[in-house]
Coordinates of C-alpha atoms and ligand atoms in Angstrom, one line a residue:
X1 CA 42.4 6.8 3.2
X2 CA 41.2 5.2 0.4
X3 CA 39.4 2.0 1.9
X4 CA 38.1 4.8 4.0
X5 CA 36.6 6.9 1.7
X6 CA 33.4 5.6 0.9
X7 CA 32.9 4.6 4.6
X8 CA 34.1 7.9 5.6
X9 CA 31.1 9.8 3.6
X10 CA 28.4 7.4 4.8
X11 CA 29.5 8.0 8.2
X12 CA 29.3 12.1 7.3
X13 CA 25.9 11.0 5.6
X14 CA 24.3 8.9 8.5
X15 CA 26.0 11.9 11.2
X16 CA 22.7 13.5 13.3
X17 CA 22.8 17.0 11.9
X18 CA 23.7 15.3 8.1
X19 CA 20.5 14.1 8.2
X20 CA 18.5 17.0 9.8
X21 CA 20.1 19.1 7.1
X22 CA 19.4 16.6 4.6
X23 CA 15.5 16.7 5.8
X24 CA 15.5 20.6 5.8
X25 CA 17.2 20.3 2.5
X26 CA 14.3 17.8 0.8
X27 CA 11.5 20.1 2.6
X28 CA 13.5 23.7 1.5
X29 CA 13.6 22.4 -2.2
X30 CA 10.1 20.6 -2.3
X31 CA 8.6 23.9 -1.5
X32 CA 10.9 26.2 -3.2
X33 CA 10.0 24.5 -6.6
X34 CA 5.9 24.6 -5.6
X35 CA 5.9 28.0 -4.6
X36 CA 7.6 28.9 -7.7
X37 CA 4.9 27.0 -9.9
X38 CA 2.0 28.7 -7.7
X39 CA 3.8 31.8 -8.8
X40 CA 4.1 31.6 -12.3
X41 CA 0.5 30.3 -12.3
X42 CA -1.1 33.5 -11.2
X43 CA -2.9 36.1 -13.0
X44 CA -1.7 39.5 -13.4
X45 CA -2.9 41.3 -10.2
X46 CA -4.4 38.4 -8.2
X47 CA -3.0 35.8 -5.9
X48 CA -1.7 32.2 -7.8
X49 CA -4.5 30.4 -9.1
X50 CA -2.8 27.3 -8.6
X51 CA -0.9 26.7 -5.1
X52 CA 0.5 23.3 -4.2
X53 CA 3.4 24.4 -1.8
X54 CA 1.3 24.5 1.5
X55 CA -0.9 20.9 0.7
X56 CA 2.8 19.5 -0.2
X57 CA 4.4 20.5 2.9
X58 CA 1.1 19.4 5.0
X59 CA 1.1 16.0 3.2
X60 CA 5.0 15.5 3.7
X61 CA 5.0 16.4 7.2
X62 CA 1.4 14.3 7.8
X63 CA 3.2 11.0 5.7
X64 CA 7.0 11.2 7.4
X65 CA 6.0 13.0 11.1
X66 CA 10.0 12.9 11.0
X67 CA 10.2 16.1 9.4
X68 CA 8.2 18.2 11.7
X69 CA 11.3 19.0 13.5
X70 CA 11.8 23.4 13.9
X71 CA 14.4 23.0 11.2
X72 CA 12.1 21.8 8.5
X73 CA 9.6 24.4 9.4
X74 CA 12.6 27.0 9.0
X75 CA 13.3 25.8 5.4
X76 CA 9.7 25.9 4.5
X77 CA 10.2 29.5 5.4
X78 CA 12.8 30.3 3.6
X79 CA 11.3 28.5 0.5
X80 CA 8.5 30.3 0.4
X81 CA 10.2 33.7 1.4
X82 CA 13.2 32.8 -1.3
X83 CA 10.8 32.2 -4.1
X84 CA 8.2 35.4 -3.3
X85 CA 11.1 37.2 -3.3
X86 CA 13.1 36.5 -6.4
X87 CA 10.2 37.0 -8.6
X88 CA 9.5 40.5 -7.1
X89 CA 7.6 39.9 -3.8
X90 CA 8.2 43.2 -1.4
X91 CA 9.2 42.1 2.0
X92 CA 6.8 42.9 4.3
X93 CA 3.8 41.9 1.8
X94 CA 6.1 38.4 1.0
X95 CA 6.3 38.0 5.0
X96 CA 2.7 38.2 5.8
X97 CA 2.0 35.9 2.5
X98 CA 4.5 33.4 4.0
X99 CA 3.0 33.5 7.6
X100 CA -0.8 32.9 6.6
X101 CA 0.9 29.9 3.8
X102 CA 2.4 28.4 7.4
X103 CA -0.6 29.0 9.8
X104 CA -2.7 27.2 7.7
X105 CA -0.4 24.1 7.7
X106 CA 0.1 24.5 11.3
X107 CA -3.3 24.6 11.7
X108 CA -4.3 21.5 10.1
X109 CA -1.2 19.5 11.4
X110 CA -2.1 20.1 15.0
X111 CA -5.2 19.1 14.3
X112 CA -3.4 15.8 12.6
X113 CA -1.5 15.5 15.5
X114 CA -4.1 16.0 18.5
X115 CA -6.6 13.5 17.0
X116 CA -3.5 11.2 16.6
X117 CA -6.0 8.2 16.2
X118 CA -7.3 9.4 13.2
X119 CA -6.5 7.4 9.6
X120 CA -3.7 9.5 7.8
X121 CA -4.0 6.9 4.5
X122 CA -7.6 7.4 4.0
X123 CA -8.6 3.8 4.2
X124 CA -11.7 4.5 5.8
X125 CA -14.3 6.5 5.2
X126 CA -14.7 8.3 8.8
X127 CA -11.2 9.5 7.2
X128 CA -12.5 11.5 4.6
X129 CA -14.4 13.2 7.1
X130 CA -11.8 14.0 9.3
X131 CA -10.1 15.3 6.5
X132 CA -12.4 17.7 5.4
X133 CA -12.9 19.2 8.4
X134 CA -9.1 19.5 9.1
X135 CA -8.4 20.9 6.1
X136 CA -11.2 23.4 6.3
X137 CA -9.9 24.9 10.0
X138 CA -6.3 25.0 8.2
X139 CA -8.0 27.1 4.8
X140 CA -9.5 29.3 7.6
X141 CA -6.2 29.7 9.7
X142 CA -4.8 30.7 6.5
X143 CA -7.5 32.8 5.4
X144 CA -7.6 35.3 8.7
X145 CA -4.1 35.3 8.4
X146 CA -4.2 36.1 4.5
X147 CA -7.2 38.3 4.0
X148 CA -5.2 41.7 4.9
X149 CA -2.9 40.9 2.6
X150 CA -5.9 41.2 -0.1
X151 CA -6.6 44.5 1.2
X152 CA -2.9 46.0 1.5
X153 CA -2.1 44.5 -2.1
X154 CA -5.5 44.5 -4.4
X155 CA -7.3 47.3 -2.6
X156 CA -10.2 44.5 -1.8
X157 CA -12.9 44.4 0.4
X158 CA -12.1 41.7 3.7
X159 CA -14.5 39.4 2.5
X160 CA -13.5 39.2 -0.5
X161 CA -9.8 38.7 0.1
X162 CA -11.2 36.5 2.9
X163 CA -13.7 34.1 0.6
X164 CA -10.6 34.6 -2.1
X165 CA -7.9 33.2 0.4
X166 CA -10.3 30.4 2.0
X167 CA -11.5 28.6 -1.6
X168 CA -8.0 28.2 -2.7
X169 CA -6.8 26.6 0.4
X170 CA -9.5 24.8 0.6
X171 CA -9.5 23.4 -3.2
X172 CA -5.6 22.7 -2.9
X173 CA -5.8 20.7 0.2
X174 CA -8.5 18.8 -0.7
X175 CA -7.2 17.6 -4.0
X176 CA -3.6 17.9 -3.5
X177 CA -3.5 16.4 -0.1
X178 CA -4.8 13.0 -0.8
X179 CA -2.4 12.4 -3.5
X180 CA 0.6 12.7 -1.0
X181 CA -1.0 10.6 1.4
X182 CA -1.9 8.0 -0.9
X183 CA 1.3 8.1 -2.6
X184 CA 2.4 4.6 -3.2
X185 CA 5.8 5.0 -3.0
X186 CA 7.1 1.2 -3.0
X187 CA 4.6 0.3 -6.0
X188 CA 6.1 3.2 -8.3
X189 CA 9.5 2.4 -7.5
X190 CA 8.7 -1.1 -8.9
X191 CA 7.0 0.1 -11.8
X192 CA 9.9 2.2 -12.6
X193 CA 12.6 -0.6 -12.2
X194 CA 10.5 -2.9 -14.1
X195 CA 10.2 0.1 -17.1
X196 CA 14.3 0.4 -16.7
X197 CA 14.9 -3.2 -17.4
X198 CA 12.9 -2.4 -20.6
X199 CA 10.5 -5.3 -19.6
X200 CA 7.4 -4.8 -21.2
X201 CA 4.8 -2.9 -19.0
X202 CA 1.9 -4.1 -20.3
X203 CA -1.0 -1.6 -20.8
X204 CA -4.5 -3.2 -20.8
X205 CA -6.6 -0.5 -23.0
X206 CA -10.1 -1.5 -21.4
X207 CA -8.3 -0.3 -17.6
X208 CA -7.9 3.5 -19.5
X209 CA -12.2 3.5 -20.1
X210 CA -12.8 5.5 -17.1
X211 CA -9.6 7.8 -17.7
X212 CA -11.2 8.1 -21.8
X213 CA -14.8 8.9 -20.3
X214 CA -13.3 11.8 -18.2
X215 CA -11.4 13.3 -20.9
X216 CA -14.3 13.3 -23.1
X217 CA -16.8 14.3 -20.5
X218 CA -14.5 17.4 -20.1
X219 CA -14.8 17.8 -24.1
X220 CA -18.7 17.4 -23.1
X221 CA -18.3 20.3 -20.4
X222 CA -16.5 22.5 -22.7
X223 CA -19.2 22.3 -25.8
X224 CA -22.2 22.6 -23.4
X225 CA -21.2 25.2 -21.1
X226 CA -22.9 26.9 -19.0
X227 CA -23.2 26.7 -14.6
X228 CA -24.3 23.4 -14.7
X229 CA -21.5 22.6 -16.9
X230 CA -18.8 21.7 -13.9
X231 CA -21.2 18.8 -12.8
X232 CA -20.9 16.8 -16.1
X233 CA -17.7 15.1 -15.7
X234 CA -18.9 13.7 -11.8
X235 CA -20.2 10.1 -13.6
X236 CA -16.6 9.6 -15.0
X237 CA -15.2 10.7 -11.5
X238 CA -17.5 8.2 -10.0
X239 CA -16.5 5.6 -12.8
X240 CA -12.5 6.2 -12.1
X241 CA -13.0 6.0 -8.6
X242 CA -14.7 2.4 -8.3
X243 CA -12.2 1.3 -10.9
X244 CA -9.0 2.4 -9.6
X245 CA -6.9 2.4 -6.5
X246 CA -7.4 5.2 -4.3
X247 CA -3.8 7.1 -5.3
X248 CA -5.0 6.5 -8.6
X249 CA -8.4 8.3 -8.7
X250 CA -7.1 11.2 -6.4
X251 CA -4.5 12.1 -9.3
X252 CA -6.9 11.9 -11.8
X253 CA -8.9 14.6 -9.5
X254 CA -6.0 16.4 -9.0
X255 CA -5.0 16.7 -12.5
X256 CA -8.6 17.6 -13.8
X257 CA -9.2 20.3 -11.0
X258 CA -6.2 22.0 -12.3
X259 CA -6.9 21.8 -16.1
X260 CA -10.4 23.7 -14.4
X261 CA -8.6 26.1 -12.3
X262 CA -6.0 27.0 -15.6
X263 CA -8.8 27.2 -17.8
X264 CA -10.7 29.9 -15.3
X265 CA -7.3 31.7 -14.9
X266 CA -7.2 32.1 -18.7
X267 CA -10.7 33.0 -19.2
X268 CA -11.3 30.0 -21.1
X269 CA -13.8 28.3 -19.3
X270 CA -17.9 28.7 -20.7
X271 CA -19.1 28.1 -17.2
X272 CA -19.4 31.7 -16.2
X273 CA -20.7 34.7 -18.0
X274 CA -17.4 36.3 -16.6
X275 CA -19.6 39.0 -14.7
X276 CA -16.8 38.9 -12.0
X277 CA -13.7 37.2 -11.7
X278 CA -13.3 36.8 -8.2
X279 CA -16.7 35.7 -7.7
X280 CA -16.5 32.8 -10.6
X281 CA -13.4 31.9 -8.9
X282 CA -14.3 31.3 -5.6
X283 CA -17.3 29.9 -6.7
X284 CA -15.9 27.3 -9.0
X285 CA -12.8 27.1 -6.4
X286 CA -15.8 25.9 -3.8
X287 CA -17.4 23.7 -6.3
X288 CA -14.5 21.7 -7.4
X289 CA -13.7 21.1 -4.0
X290 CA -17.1 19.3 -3.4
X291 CA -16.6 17.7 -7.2
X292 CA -13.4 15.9 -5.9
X293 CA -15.2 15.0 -2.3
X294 CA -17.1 12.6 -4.2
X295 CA -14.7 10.5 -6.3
X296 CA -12.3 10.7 -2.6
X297 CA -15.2 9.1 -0.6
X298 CA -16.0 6.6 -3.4
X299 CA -12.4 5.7 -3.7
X300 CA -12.0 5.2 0.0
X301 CA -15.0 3.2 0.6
X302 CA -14.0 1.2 -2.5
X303 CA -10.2 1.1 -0.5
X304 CA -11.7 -0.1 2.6
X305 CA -14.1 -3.0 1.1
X306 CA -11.2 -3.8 -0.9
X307 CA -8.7 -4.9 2.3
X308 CA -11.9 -6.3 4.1
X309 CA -12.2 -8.6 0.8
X310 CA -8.6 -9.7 1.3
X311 CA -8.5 -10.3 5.0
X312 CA -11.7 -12.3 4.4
X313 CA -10.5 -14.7 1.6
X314 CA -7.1 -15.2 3.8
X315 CA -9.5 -15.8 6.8
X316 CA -11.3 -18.6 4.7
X317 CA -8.0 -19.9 2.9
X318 CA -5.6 -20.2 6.1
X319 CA -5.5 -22.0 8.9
X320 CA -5.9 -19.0 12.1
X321 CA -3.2 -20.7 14.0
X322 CA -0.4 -21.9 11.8
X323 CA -1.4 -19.6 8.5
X324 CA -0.8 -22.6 6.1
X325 CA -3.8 -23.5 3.8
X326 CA -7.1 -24.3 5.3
X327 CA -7.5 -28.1 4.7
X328 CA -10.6 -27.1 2.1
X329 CA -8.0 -25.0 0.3
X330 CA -5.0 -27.1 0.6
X331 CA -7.7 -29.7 -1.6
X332 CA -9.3 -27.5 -4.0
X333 CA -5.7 -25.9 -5.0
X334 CA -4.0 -29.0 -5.0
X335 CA -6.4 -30.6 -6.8
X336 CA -6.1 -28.3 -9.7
X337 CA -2.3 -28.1 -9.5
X338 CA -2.4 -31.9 -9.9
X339 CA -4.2 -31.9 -13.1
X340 CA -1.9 -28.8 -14.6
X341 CA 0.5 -31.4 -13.9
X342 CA -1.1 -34.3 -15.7
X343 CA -2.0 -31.9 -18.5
X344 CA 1.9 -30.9 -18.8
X345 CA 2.8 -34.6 -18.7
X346 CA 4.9 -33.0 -15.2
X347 CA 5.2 -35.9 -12.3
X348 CA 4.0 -34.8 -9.1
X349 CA 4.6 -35.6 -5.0
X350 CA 2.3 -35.3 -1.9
X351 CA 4.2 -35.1 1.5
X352 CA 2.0 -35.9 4.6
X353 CA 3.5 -34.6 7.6
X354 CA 2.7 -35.4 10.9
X355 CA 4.3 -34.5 14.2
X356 CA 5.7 -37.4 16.6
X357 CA 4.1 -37.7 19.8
X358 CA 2.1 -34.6 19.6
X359 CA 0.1 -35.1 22.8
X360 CA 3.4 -35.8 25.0
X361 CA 4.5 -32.0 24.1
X362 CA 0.7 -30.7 24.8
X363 CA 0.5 -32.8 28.0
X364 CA 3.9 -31.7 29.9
X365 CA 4.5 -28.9 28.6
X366 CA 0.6 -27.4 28.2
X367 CA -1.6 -26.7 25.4
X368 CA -0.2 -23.0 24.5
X369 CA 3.2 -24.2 24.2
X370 CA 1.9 -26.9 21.8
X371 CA -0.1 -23.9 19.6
X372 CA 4.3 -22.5 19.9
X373 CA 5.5 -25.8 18.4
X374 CA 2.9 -25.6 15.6
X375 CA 3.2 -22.1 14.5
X376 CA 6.9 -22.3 14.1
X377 CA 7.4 -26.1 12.3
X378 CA 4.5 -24.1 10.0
X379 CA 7.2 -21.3 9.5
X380 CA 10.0 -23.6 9.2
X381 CA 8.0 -25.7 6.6
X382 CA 6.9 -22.9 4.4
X383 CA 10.5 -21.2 4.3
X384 CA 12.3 -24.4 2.8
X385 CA 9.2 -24.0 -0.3
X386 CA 9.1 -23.0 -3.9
X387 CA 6.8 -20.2 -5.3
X388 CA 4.4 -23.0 -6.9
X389 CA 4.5 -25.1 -3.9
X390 CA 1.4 -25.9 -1.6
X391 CA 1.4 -25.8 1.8
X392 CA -1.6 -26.8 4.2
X393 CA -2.7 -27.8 7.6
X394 CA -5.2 -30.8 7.1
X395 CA -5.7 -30.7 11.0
X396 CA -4.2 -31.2 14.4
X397 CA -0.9 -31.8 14.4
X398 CA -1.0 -33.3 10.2
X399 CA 0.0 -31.2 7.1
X400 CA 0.5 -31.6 3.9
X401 CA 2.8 -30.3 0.8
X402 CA 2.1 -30.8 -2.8
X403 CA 5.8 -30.4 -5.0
X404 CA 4.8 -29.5 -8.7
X405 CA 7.0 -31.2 -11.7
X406 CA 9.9 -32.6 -8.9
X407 CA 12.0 -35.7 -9.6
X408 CA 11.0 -38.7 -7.3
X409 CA 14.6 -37.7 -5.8
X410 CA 14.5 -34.3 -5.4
X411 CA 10.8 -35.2 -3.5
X412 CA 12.9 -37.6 -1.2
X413 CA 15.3 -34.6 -0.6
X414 CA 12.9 -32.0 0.2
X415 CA 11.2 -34.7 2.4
X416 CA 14.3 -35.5 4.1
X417 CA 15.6 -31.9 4.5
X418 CA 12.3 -31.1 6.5
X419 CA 12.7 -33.8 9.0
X420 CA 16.4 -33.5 9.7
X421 CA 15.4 -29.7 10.1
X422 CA 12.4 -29.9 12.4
X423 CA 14.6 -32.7 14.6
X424 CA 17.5 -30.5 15.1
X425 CA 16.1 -27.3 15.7
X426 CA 14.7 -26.2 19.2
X427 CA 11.2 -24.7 19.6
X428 CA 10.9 -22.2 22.4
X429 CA 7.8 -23.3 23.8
X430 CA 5.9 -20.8 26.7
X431 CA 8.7 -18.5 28.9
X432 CA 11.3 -19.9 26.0
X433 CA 11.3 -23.3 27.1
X434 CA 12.9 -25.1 24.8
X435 CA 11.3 -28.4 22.9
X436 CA 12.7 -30.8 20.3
X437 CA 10.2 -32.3 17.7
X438 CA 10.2 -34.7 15.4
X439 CA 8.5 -35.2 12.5
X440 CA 7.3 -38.3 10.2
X441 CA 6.7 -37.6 6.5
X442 CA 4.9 -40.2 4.5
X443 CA 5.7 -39.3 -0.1
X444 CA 3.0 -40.1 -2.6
X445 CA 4.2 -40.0 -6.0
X446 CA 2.9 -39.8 -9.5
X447 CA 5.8 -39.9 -12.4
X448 CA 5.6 -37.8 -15.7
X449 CA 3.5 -38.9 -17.9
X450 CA 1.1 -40.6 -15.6
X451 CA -2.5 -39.8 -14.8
X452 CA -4.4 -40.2 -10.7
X453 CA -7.4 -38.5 -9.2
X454 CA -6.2 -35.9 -6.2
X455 CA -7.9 -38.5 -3.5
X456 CA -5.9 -41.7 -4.4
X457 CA -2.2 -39.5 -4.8
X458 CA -3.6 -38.4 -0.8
X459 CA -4.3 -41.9 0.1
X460 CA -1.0 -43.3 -1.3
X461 CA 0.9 -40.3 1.1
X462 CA -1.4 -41.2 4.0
X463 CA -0.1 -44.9 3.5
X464 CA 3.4 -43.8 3.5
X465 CA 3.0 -42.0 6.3
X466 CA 1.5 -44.4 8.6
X467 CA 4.6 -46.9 7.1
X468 CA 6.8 -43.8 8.6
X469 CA 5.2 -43.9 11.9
X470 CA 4.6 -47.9 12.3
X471 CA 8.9 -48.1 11.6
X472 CA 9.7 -45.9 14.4
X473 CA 9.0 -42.8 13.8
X474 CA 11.3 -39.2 12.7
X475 CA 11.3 -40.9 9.0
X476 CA 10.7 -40.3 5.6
X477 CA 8.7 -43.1 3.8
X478 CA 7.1 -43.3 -0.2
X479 CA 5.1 -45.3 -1.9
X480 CA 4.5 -44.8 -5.7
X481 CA 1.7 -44.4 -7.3
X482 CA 0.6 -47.8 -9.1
X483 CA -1.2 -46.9 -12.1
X484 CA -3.2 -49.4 -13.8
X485 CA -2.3 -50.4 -17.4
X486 CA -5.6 -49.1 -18.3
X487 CA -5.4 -46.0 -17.0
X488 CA -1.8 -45.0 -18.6
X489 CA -2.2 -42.4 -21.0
Ligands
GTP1 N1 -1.7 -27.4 21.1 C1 -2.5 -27.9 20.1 N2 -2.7 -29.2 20.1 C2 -3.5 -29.8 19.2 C3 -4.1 -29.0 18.2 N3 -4.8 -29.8 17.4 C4 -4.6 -31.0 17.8 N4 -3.8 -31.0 18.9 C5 -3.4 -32.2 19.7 O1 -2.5 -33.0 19.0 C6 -2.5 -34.3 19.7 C7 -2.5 -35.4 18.7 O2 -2.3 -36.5 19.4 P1 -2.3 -38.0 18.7 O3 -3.3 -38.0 17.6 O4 -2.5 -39.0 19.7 O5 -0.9 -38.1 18.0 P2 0.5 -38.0 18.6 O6 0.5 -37.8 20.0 O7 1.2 -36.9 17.8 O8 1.1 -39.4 18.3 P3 1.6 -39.9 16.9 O9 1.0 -39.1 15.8 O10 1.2 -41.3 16.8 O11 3.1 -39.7 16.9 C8 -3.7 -34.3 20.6 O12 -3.3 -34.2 21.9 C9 -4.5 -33.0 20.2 O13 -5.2 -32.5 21.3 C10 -3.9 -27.5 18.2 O14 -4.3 -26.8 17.4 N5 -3.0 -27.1 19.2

């Protein structure tokens, strides 16, 4: 029993139903906890000012389509109904409040899942669109569903309760939503392990500008007042977005459209002449979701010329086929790597690789399964590196390695590991034929202390290389570097 009892639990853990309940579970209390902050936000005799449960449970099911199984919609129910309920809700009013909360996500995740080709991480701007307009069809589910409840509870007028319902949907999904989408889960679970082994997160002060220009444009708002007033703090919204990631600027959003919408619930804002409350409310509810349209499209289009920038360099840096350095690269980085090395007083070895009989493979066994052959030495090549290593294609079937700081030994081992390697393993050429390879690896090497221009360490590898092939072939081969008295250092 005891061996058993760890493997016994993880096997009660991993179980089917364990983990539909543990999903329900993760949804129920997720939404519990929201709905209970939307409640505790409200005013007395109006609906919550502030209410994140719905653009939660959207975002959740829209990011991890796993949980839209009927028994995570059931615990969303009972959240919702659980929390209206212990802070006073009656239950037919909590019922109807619950079933216009859940249309609305319904709404907007059918939508989701209909247009299934449409961009759920907001990389592109077409994305921002599509999630306005989803967004707006789930406020309006929600609305028509909600509006009565206005009527039965406040005594309102249906287009009131309707206008009432709609803005707060719509303000919540459009600047809650994003965040959850956006979320990047991996990145803060580094930054937190990092912060736990008390290295030293290091905060650059001239990265907060944008975050310091918002807080004081809201200090601007605040003094100047006024309708125009909400508009003032766009330029810093503007200036976070085209500075930081796109999770980034969306919480910044978030978090200043709820200091806004706190501010209006306590009657501290000097936007309005607080002639009416409801009408102030959906009008600033309407306007800051426009205000946080802007930074989101900014941010994404920012988000999307960002990865284009990235898969360009890597297009320009790496060889298409293989995905080692571009020759060009391979030069321009080794050459600097070389004189870090001289600078350091580090030695430094070239390897020039070169597979034997190339055109035999391409000529019985075609061109395609050649490409094969070539992709997967690259592979095998690259896994045997170090971080600071350099690994390039120079062309055809020829590539070459650069070995920071190694010992003339240790640059005979690596040298030797790679071609014992590359001979004994089998390369599955086309329908998994499989090829053997060899490869001839010529070593140019500079000791500490000594100093060589990038061409002439090259040259010396290309010498020892054709030495490698001229002796037979499927052998490592090196030739020092002579340097001349005069040039010592
Ligand atoms: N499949 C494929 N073949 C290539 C590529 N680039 C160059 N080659 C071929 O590589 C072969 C190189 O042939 P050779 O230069 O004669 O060299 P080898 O046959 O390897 O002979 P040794 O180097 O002397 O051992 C040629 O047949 C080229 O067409 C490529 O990207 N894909």
């Amino acid at each position: 029993m005891s061996a058993d009892r760890f493997g016994w639990h993880s096997e009660l853990w991993a179980a089917p139903w364990s983990r539909v309940l543990r999903r329900a579970l993760i949804v129920g209390g997720v939404i519990f906890a929201a709905a209970l902050i939307g409640i505790l936000s409200r005013p007395v005799g109006f609906l919550a000012s502030i209410w994140p449960a719905n653009a939660l449970l959207l975002g959740m099911l829209l990011r991890t389509p796993r949980l839209t199984s009927g028994w995570c919609w059931l615990a969303a129910f009972i959240a919702l109904v659980l929390a209206d309920l212990l802070t006073g809700g009656k239950w037919l009013i909590t019922l109807w409040l619950t079933a216009a909360n859940l249309a609305g996500v319904a709404m907007a995740c059918w939508l989701y899942s209909h247009f299934h080709s449409v961009d759920r991480t907001l990389q592109s701007p077409l994305a921002v669109l599509h999630l306005f307009v989803f967004c707006f069809c789930g406020a309006l589910a929600s609305a028509l569903v909600g509006c009565g409840a206005s009527i039965v509870l406040f005594d309102r007028n249906i287009w009131v309760g309707l206008a009432y319902w709609f803005s707060a949907e719509m303000v919540n999904y459009i600047t809650i939503l994003p965040v959850i989408l956006t979320f990047p889960l991996r990145r803060i679970a580094q930054w937190f392990q990092q912060a736990f082994a008390m290295r030293r997160v290091e905060l650059d002060w001239l990265r907060l500008a944008p975050l310091f220009s918002l807080a004081l444009s809201l200090g601007v708002m605040m003094a100047v007042g006024g309708s125009g007033a909400i508009a003032l703090p766009v330029p810093a919204l503007l200036w976070c977005a085209l500075s930081y990631s796109l999770f980034s600027t969306m919480l910044v959003t978030l978090i200043f459209a709820t200091i806004i919408s706190l501010a209006l619930a306590r009657n501290l804002l000097p936007v309005f002449a607080h002639a009416n409350f409801i009408d102030d409310t959906v009008s600033l509810r309407l306007g800051l979701t426009m205000l946080a349209l802007g930074p989101l499209t900014v941010a994404c289009i920012n988000a999307a010329r960002n990865k284009l920038v990235i898969q360009l360099d890597h297009a320009v840096n790496h060889d298409y086929l293989t995905d080692a350095l571009s020759r060009a690269t391979f030069e321009h980085r080794a050459g600097h790597a070389l004189k870090e090395c001289i600078a350091a007083g580090k030695p430094v070895a070239v390897l020039m690789m070169d597979l034997d009989h190339f055109k035999y493979i391409n000529d019985h066994f075609g061109h395609r399964s050649g490409d094969l052959v070539l992709i997967e030495f690259a592979r095998l090549v690259d896994g045997q590196l170090r971080k600071g290593d350099l690994f390039g294609r120079l062309g055809g079937e020829e590539f070459a390695v650069m070995l920071p700081g190694i010992s003339r030994e240790g640059a005979l081992s690596v040298a030797e590991r790679l071609r014992s390697m590359v001979a004994a393993h089998r390369f599955a050429g086309v329908d998994g034929k499989l090829l053997k390879a060899t490869v001839s690896i010529g070593v140019g090497y500079l000791p500490a202390k000594q100093r060589i221009e990038r061409e002439r360490l090259l040259v010396r590898a290309d010498e020892a290389l054709y030495l490698a092939k001229n002796r037979g072939r499927n052998q490592v081969q090196i030739q020092d570097v002579q340097v001349p008295a005069a040039a010592k250092s």
